[in-house]
Amino acid sequence: DGTMNSIGEKTESKLTPLHHPTSVASLCPHMKNCSINVICSWTAAGGDGITNQMIKGQHHLKQLAVRPQKKAKGCPLTVTARHKSDIAHDFSTGPVKTDFDVTVRNRLVESPVEFEFTVEHQDGLEFIGAESFVWTLEGGEELTIPLVAMISSSGIYNLQSVRLTVIASSPTSDDETSVETRVPYLFPLQWILKVNAPL
């Protein structure tokens, strides 16, 4: 990494990598107190049923924290999943089992977050794996929880059954004891799995 000068000595390159202006690296660089502004344009069909009109609008979202440092509005954790979206299975051989990975990530850059992970039960759907535990993620760290979804009949299932409870301790007025605060978060996500039985 470097170039040769006119007398043959190696010099270090001062070039920095260039990124496309709309790339994640350019839009959300790894800096403290990084925030973005987003303009969301939308259109929708409207009218009174007789005439069709297109309604247009725009929302301006300002100062959205990309990588919050210590505090964040809402849940400091994000949750995502990796799973199949469509399965064909002969239920005469028993229930279908499919891998289902949930990833929890700490959005805060500099603060650890302690939380309780819980998988809530649904009719016709069971999960095999660690369904309830307490964990602490350091700033920016993530944890992937491998689960298996077991389904006993065909249908369309929303695998999103995860509830996270953030646990925080704050000192009391005498500074000798602390009070534990537990804030539960439910995520309005849909992780849809369609299970078909052969005809």
PDB file of C-alpha atoms in Angstrom:
ATOM      1  CA  ASP A   1       0.000   0.000   0.000  1.00  0.00           C
ATOM      2  CA  GLY A   2       1.927   2.982  -1.226  1.00  0.00           C
ATOM      3  CA  THR A   3       3.716   4.518  -4.196  1.00  0.00           C
ATOM      4  CA  MET A   4       7.332   5.163  -5.180  1.00  0.00           C
ATOM      5  CA  ASN A   5       8.545   8.765  -5.191  1.00  0.00           C
ATOM      6  CA  SER A   6      10.954  10.233  -7.755  1.00  0.00           C
ATOM      7  CA  ILE A   7      14.030   8.870  -5.959  1.00  0.00           C
ATOM      8  CA  GLY A   8      12.667   5.357  -5.517  1.00  0.00           C
ATOM      9  CA  GLU A   9      11.557   5.596  -1.862  1.00  0.00           C
ATOM     10  CA  LYS A  10       8.249   4.027  -0.941  1.00  0.00           C
ATOM     11  CA  THR A  11       5.727   6.544   0.365  1.00  0.00           C
ATOM     12  CA  GLU A  12       2.407   5.806   1.984  1.00  0.00           C
ATOM     13  CA  SER A  13      -0.682   6.405  -0.077  1.00  0.00           C
ATOM     14  CA  LYS A  14      -2.896   9.217   1.169  1.00  0.00           C
ATOM     15  CA  LEU A  15      -5.845   8.112  -0.948  1.00  0.00           C
ATOM     16  CA  THR A  16      -9.016   7.165   0.857  1.00  0.00           C
ATOM     17  CA  PRO A  17     -11.461   4.677  -0.631  1.00  0.00           C
ATOM     18  CA  LEU A  18     -14.273   6.297  -2.574  1.00  0.00           C
ATOM     19  CA  HIS A  19     -17.863   5.169  -2.154  1.00  0.00           C
ATOM     20  CA  HIS A  20     -20.883   5.869  -4.285  1.00  0.00           C
ATOM     21  CA  PRO A  21     -22.781   8.872  -2.825  1.00  0.00           C
ATOM     22  CA  THR A  22     -25.881   6.743  -2.118  1.00  0.00           C
ATOM     23  CA  SER A  23     -24.041   3.741  -0.659  1.00  0.00           C
ATOM     24  CA  VAL A  24     -24.519   2.778   2.990  1.00  0.00           C
ATOM     25  CA  ALA A  25     -20.876   3.688   3.670  1.00  0.00           C
ATOM     26  CA  SER A  26     -21.475   7.248   2.392  1.00  0.00           C
ATOM     27  CA  LEU A  27     -24.957   7.767   3.822  1.00  0.00           C
ATOM     28  CA  CYS A  28     -24.239   6.269   7.250  1.00  0.00           C
ATOM     29  CA  PRO A  29     -20.521   6.563   8.048  1.00  0.00           C
ATOM     30  CA  HIS A  30     -19.168   5.173  11.312  1.00  0.00           C
ATOM     31  CA  MET A  31     -19.135   8.466  13.207  1.00  0.00           C
ATOM     32  CA  LYS A  32     -20.406   9.489  16.581  1.00  0.00           C
ATOM     33  CA  ASN A  33     -23.768  11.251  16.665  1.00  0.00           C
ATOM     34  CA  CYS A  34     -24.511  10.314  13.053  1.00  0.00           C
ATOM     35  CA  SER A  35     -28.040  11.195  11.945  1.00  0.00           C
ATOM     36  CA  ILE A  36     -29.869  11.262   8.627  1.00  0.00           C
ATOM     37  CA  ASN A  37     -32.798  13.111   7.105  1.00  0.00           C
ATOM     38  CA  VAL A  38     -35.226  11.110   4.958  1.00  0.00           C
ATOM     39  CA  ILE A  39     -37.847  12.365   2.506  1.00  0.00           C
ATOM     40  CA  CYS A  40     -40.551   9.750   1.886  1.00  0.00           C
ATOM     41  CA  SER A  41     -42.737  10.392  -1.160  1.00  0.00           C
ATOM     42  CA  TRP A  42     -45.914   8.358  -1.558  1.00  0.00           C
ATOM     43  CA  THR A  43     -48.949   7.961  -3.797  1.00  0.00           C
ATOM     44  CA  ALA A  44     -52.285   6.281  -3.132  1.00  0.00           C
ATOM     45  CA  ALA A  45     -55.461   5.667  -5.070  1.00  0.00           C
ATOM     46  CA  GLY A  46     -58.333   7.721  -3.746  1.00  0.00           C
ATOM     47  CA  GLY A  47     -61.618   9.179  -4.733  1.00  0.00           C
ATOM     48  CA  ASP A  48     -65.303   8.641  -4.145  1.00  0.00           C
ATOM     49  CA  GLY A  49     -65.611   5.306  -6.000  1.00  0.00           C
ATOM     50  CA  ILE A  50     -66.855   6.982  -9.180  1.00  0.00           C
ATOM     51  CA  THR A  51     -63.751   8.918 -10.089  1.00  0.00           C
ATOM     52  CA  ASN A  52     -60.285   7.598  -9.408  1.00  0.00           C
ATOM     53  CA  GLN A  53     -57.761  10.101  -8.218  1.00  0.00           C
ATOM     54  CA  MET A  54     -54.134   9.711  -7.302  1.00  0.00           C
ATOM     55  CA  ILE A  55     -53.285  11.313  -3.991  1.00  0.00           C
ATOM     56  CA  LYS A  56     -49.654  12.271  -3.546  1.00  0.00           C
ATOM     57  CA  GLY A  57     -47.857  13.146  -0.348  1.00  0.00           C
ATOM     58  CA  GLN A  58     -44.496  13.571   1.262  1.00  0.00           C
ATOM     59  CA  HIS A  59     -43.159  13.048   4.762  1.00  0.00           C
ATOM     60  CA  HIS A  60     -39.955  14.619   6.060  1.00  0.00           C
ATOM     61  CA  LEU A  61     -38.187  12.631   8.779  1.00  0.00           C
ATOM     62  CA  LYS A  62     -35.375  14.647  10.312  1.00  0.00           C
ATOM     63  CA  GLN A  63     -32.467  13.855  12.621  1.00  0.00           C
ATOM     64  CA  LEU A  64     -32.942  10.074  12.677  1.00  0.00           C
ATOM     65  CA  ALA A  65     -30.156   8.543  14.731  1.00  0.00           C
ATOM     66  CA  VAL A  66     -28.287   5.968  12.649  1.00  0.00           C
ATOM     67  CA  ARG A  67     -26.078   4.696  15.419  1.00  0.00           C
ATOM     68  CA  PRO A  68     -27.364   6.012  18.755  1.00  0.00           C
ATOM     69  CA  GLN A  69     -24.639   6.375  21.382  1.00  0.00           C
ATOM     70  CA  LYS A  70     -26.264   5.810  24.753  1.00  0.00           C
ATOM     71  CA  LYS A  71     -29.964   6.570  24.591  1.00  0.00           C
ATOM     72  CA  ALA A  72     -32.536   5.932  21.938  1.00  0.00           C
ATOM     73  CA  LYS A  73     -36.213   6.597  21.538  1.00  0.00           C
ATOM     74  CA  GLY A  74     -37.993   3.293  21.396  1.00  0.00           C
ATOM     75  CA  CYS A  75     -36.324  -0.059  21.720  1.00  0.00           C
ATOM     76  CA  PRO A  76     -32.500  -0.022  21.684  1.00  0.00           C
ATOM     77  CA  LEU A  77     -32.565  -3.472  20.059  1.00  0.00           C
ATOM     78  CA  THR A  78     -33.475  -4.584  16.547  1.00  0.00           C
ATOM     79  CA  VAL A  79     -34.719  -8.055  15.705  1.00  0.00           C
ATOM     80  CA  THR A  80     -34.566  -9.846  12.346  1.00  0.00           C
ATOM     81  CA  ALA A  81     -35.187 -13.409  11.195  1.00  0.00           C
ATOM     82  CA  ARG A  82     -34.009 -15.870   8.575  1.00  0.00           C
ATOM     83  CA  HIS A  83     -36.484 -18.569   7.546  1.00  0.00           C
ATOM     84  CA  LYS A  84     -38.067 -20.290   4.561  1.00  0.00           C
ATOM     85  CA  SER A  85     -41.162 -18.638   3.138  1.00  0.00           C
ATOM     86  CA  ASP A  86     -42.769 -21.644   1.421  1.00  0.00           C
ATOM     87  CA  ILE A  87     -42.699 -25.361   2.348  1.00  0.00           C
ATOM     88  CA  ALA A  88     -44.479 -28.411   0.890  1.00  0.00           C
ATOM     89  CA  HIS A  89     -44.896 -31.282   3.353  1.00  0.00           C
ATOM     90  CA  ASP A  90     -46.808 -34.570   3.620  1.00  0.00           C
ATOM     91  CA  PHE A  91     -48.343 -34.419   7.122  1.00  0.00           C
ATOM     92  CA  SER A  92     -49.116 -38.156   7.125  1.00  0.00           C
ATOM     93  CA  THR A  93     -45.430 -38.594   8.044  1.00  0.00           C
ATOM     94  CA  GLY A  94     -45.706 -36.219  11.013  1.00  0.00           C
ATOM     95  CA  PRO A  95     -45.250 -32.468  11.585  1.00  0.00           C
ATOM     96  CA  VAL A  96     -42.880 -30.373   9.502  1.00  0.00           C
ATOM     97  CA  LYS A  97     -39.755 -28.944  11.131  1.00  0.00           C
ATOM     98  CA  THR A  98     -37.919 -25.966   9.641  1.00  0.00           C
ATOM     99  CA  ASP A  99     -34.926 -23.922  10.791  1.00  0.00           C
ATOM    100  CA  PHE A 100     -35.684 -20.436  12.005  1.00  0.00           C
ATOM    101  CA  ASP A 101     -32.890 -18.054  13.127  1.00  0.00           C
ATOM    102  CA  VAL A 102     -33.613 -14.862  15.074  1.00  0.00           C
ATOM    103  CA  THR A 103     -30.928 -12.163  15.299  1.00  0.00           C
ATOM    104  CA  VAL A 104     -31.027  -9.496  18.031  1.00  0.00           C
ATOM    105  CA  ARG A 105     -28.746  -6.474  17.602  1.00  0.00           C
ATOM    106  CA  ASN A 106     -27.863  -3.657  19.999  1.00  0.00           C
ATOM    107  CA  ARG A 107     -28.431  -0.365  18.113  1.00  0.00           C
ATOM    108  CA  LEU A 108     -26.520   1.611  20.721  1.00  0.00           C
ATOM    109  CA  VAL A 109     -22.860   2.161  19.891  1.00  0.00           C
ATOM    110  CA  GLU A 110     -21.379   2.719  23.353  1.00  0.00           C
ATOM    111  CA  SER A 111     -23.814   1.200  25.838  1.00  0.00           C
ATOM    112  CA  PRO A 112     -24.537  -2.412  26.739  1.00  0.00           C
ATOM    113  CA  VAL A 113     -28.177  -3.510  26.853  1.00  0.00           C
ATOM    114  CA  GLU A 114     -29.460  -6.294  29.097  1.00  0.00           C
ATOM    115  CA  PHE A 115     -32.639  -7.957  27.887  1.00  0.00           C
ATOM    116  CA  GLU A 116     -34.878 -10.971  28.294  1.00  0.00           C
ATOM    117  CA  PHE A 117     -35.650 -12.930  25.126  1.00  0.00           C
ATOM    118  CA  THR A 118     -38.999 -14.746  25.083  1.00  0.00           C
ATOM    119  CA  VAL A 119     -40.798 -16.704  22.380  1.00  0.00           C
ATOM    120  CA  GLU A 120     -44.574 -16.601  22.878  1.00  0.00           C
ATOM    121  CA  HIS A 121     -46.638 -19.667  21.987  1.00  0.00           C
ATOM    122  CA  GLN A 122     -49.104 -19.763  19.079  1.00  0.00           C
ATOM    123  CA  ASP A 123     -51.798 -22.312  18.211  1.00  0.00           C
ATOM    124  CA  GLY A 124     -50.553 -24.929  15.735  1.00  0.00           C
ATOM    125  CA  LEU A 125     -46.958 -23.705  15.975  1.00  0.00           C
ATOM    126  CA  GLU A 126     -44.237 -24.805  18.380  1.00  0.00           C
ATOM    127  CA  PHE A 127     -40.632 -23.690  18.690  1.00  0.00           C
ATOM    128  CA  ILE A 128     -37.715 -25.918  19.646  1.00  0.00           C
ATOM    129  CA  GLY A 129     -34.675 -24.198  21.138  1.00  0.00           C
ATOM    130  CA  ALA A 130     -33.899 -21.510  23.703  1.00  0.00           C
ATOM    131  CA  GLU A 131     -37.338 -19.951  24.185  1.00  0.00           C
ATOM    132  CA  SER A 132     -36.534 -17.757  27.189  1.00  0.00           C
ATOM    133  CA  PHE A 133     -33.254 -16.377  28.551  1.00  0.00           C
ATOM    134  CA  VAL A 134     -31.543 -13.199  29.791  1.00  0.00           C
ATOM    135  CA  TRP A 135     -28.555 -11.792  27.864  1.00  0.00           C
ATOM    136  CA  THR A 136     -26.414  -8.650  27.654  1.00  0.00           C
ATOM    137  CA  LEU A 137     -25.228  -7.269  24.313  1.00  0.00           C
ATOM    138  CA  GLU A 138     -22.359  -4.799  24.202  1.00  0.00           C
ATOM    139  CA  GLY A 139     -22.634  -1.726  21.970  1.00  0.00           C
ATOM    140  CA  GLY A 140     -23.167  -2.693  18.324  1.00  0.00           C
ATOM    141  CA  GLU A 141     -23.023  -6.407  19.151  1.00  0.00           C
ATOM    142  CA  GLU A 142     -25.523  -8.973  17.855  1.00  0.00           C
ATOM    143  CA  LEU A 143     -26.695 -12.433  18.878  1.00  0.00           C
ATOM    144  CA  THR A 144     -28.252 -15.095  16.621  1.00  0.00           C
ATOM    145  CA  ILE A 145     -30.644 -17.557  18.281  1.00  0.00           C
ATOM    146  CA  PRO A 146     -31.179 -20.782  16.297  1.00  0.00           C
ATOM    147  CA  LEU A 147     -34.696 -22.170  16.635  1.00  0.00           C
ATOM    148  CA  VAL A 148     -36.743 -24.846  14.882  1.00  0.00           C
ATOM    149  CA  ALA A 149     -40.394 -24.185  14.041  1.00  0.00           C
ATOM    150  CA  MET A 150     -42.598 -27.292  14.235  1.00  0.00           C
ATOM    151  CA  ILE A 151     -45.942 -27.121  12.417  1.00  0.00           C
ATOM    152  CA  SER A 152     -48.610 -29.829  12.434  1.00  0.00           C
ATOM    153  CA  SER A 153     -50.970 -28.687   9.650  1.00  0.00           C
ATOM    154  CA  SER A 154     -50.950 -26.729   6.400  1.00  0.00           C
ATOM    155  CA  GLY A 155     -51.676 -23.007   6.438  1.00  0.00           C
ATOM    156  CA  ILE A 156     -50.079 -19.583   6.558  1.00  0.00           C
ATOM    157  CA  TYR A 157     -48.148 -18.816   9.738  1.00  0.00           C
ATOM    158  CA  ASN A 158     -46.554 -15.675  11.122  1.00  0.00           C
ATOM    159  CA  LEU A 159     -43.386 -16.895  12.837  1.00  0.00           C
ATOM    160  CA  GLN A 160     -42.944 -13.556  14.659  1.00  0.00           C
ATOM    161  CA  SER A 161     -43.526 -14.572  18.262  1.00  0.00           C
ATOM    162  CA  VAL A 162     -40.518 -12.811  19.804  1.00  0.00           C
ATOM    163  CA  ARG A 163     -40.861 -10.461  22.754  1.00  0.00           C
ATOM    164  CA  LEU A 164     -37.868  -8.589  24.148  1.00  0.00           C
ATOM    165  CA  THR A 165     -37.873  -7.039  27.609  1.00  0.00           C
ATOM    166  CA  VAL A 166     -35.116  -4.479  28.203  1.00  0.00           C
ATOM    167  CA  ILE A 167     -33.784  -4.567  31.761  1.00  0.00           C
ATOM    168  CA  ALA A 168     -32.235  -1.409  33.216  1.00  0.00           C
ATOM    169  CA  SER A 169     -30.987  -0.675  36.729  1.00  0.00           C
ATOM    170  CA  SER A 170     -31.013   2.863  38.081  1.00  0.00           C
ATOM    171  CA  PRO A 171     -29.715   3.991  41.489  1.00  0.00           C
ATOM    172  CA  THR A 172     -32.143   5.134  44.152  1.00  0.00           C
ATOM    173  CA  SER A 173     -31.866   8.433  45.993  1.00  0.00           C
ATOM    174  CA  ASP A 174     -29.602   6.898  48.678  1.00  0.00           C
ATOM    175  CA  ASP A 175     -27.165   5.635  45.961  1.00  0.00           C
ATOM    176  CA  GLU A 176     -26.771   2.358  47.865  1.00  0.00           C
ATOM    177  CA  THR A 177     -29.483   0.355  46.179  1.00  0.00           C
ATOM    178  CA  SER A 178     -30.794   0.216  42.645  1.00  0.00           C
ATOM    179  CA  VAL A 179     -34.217  -0.224  41.128  1.00  0.00           C
ATOM    180  CA  GLU A 180     -34.679  -2.606  38.216  1.00  0.00           C
ATOM    181  CA  THR A 181     -36.900  -1.388  35.402  1.00  0.00           C
ATOM    182  CA  ARG A 182     -38.273  -3.846  32.835  1.00  0.00           C
ATOM    183  CA  VAL A 183     -39.701  -2.481  29.576  1.00  0.00           C
ATOM    184  CA  PRO A 184     -41.308  -5.057  27.230  1.00  0.00           C
ATOM    185  CA  TYR A 185     -41.272  -4.556  23.450  1.00  0.00           C
ATOM    186  CA  LEU A 186     -43.427  -6.342  20.891  1.00  0.00           C
ATOM    187  CA  PHE A 187     -42.385  -5.973  17.267  1.00  0.00           C
ATOM    188  CA  PRO A 188     -45.079  -5.463  14.592  1.00  0.00           C
ATOM    189  CA  LEU A 189     -43.240  -7.646  12.089  1.00  0.00           C
ATOM    190  CA  GLN A 190     -44.554 -10.439   9.908  1.00  0.00           C
ATOM    191  CA  TRP A 191     -42.285 -13.392   9.228  1.00  0.00           C
ATOM    192  CA  ILE A 192     -44.666 -15.315   6.982  1.00  0.00           C
ATOM    193  CA  LEU A 193     -44.297 -19.035   6.279  1.00  0.00           C
ATOM    194  CA  LYS A 194     -46.711 -20.804   3.915  1.00  0.00           C
ATOM    195  CA  VAL A 195     -47.012 -24.559   4.458  1.00  0.00           C
ATOM    196  CA  ASN A 196     -48.703 -26.637   1.751  1.00  0.00           C
ATOM    197  CA  ALA A 197     -49.780 -30.267   1.906  1.00  0.00           C
ATOM    198  CA  PRO A 198     -49.546 -32.207  -1.384  1.00  0.00           C
ATOM    199  CA  LEU A 199     -52.879 -32.924  -3.068  1.00  0.00           C
TER     200      LEU A 199
END
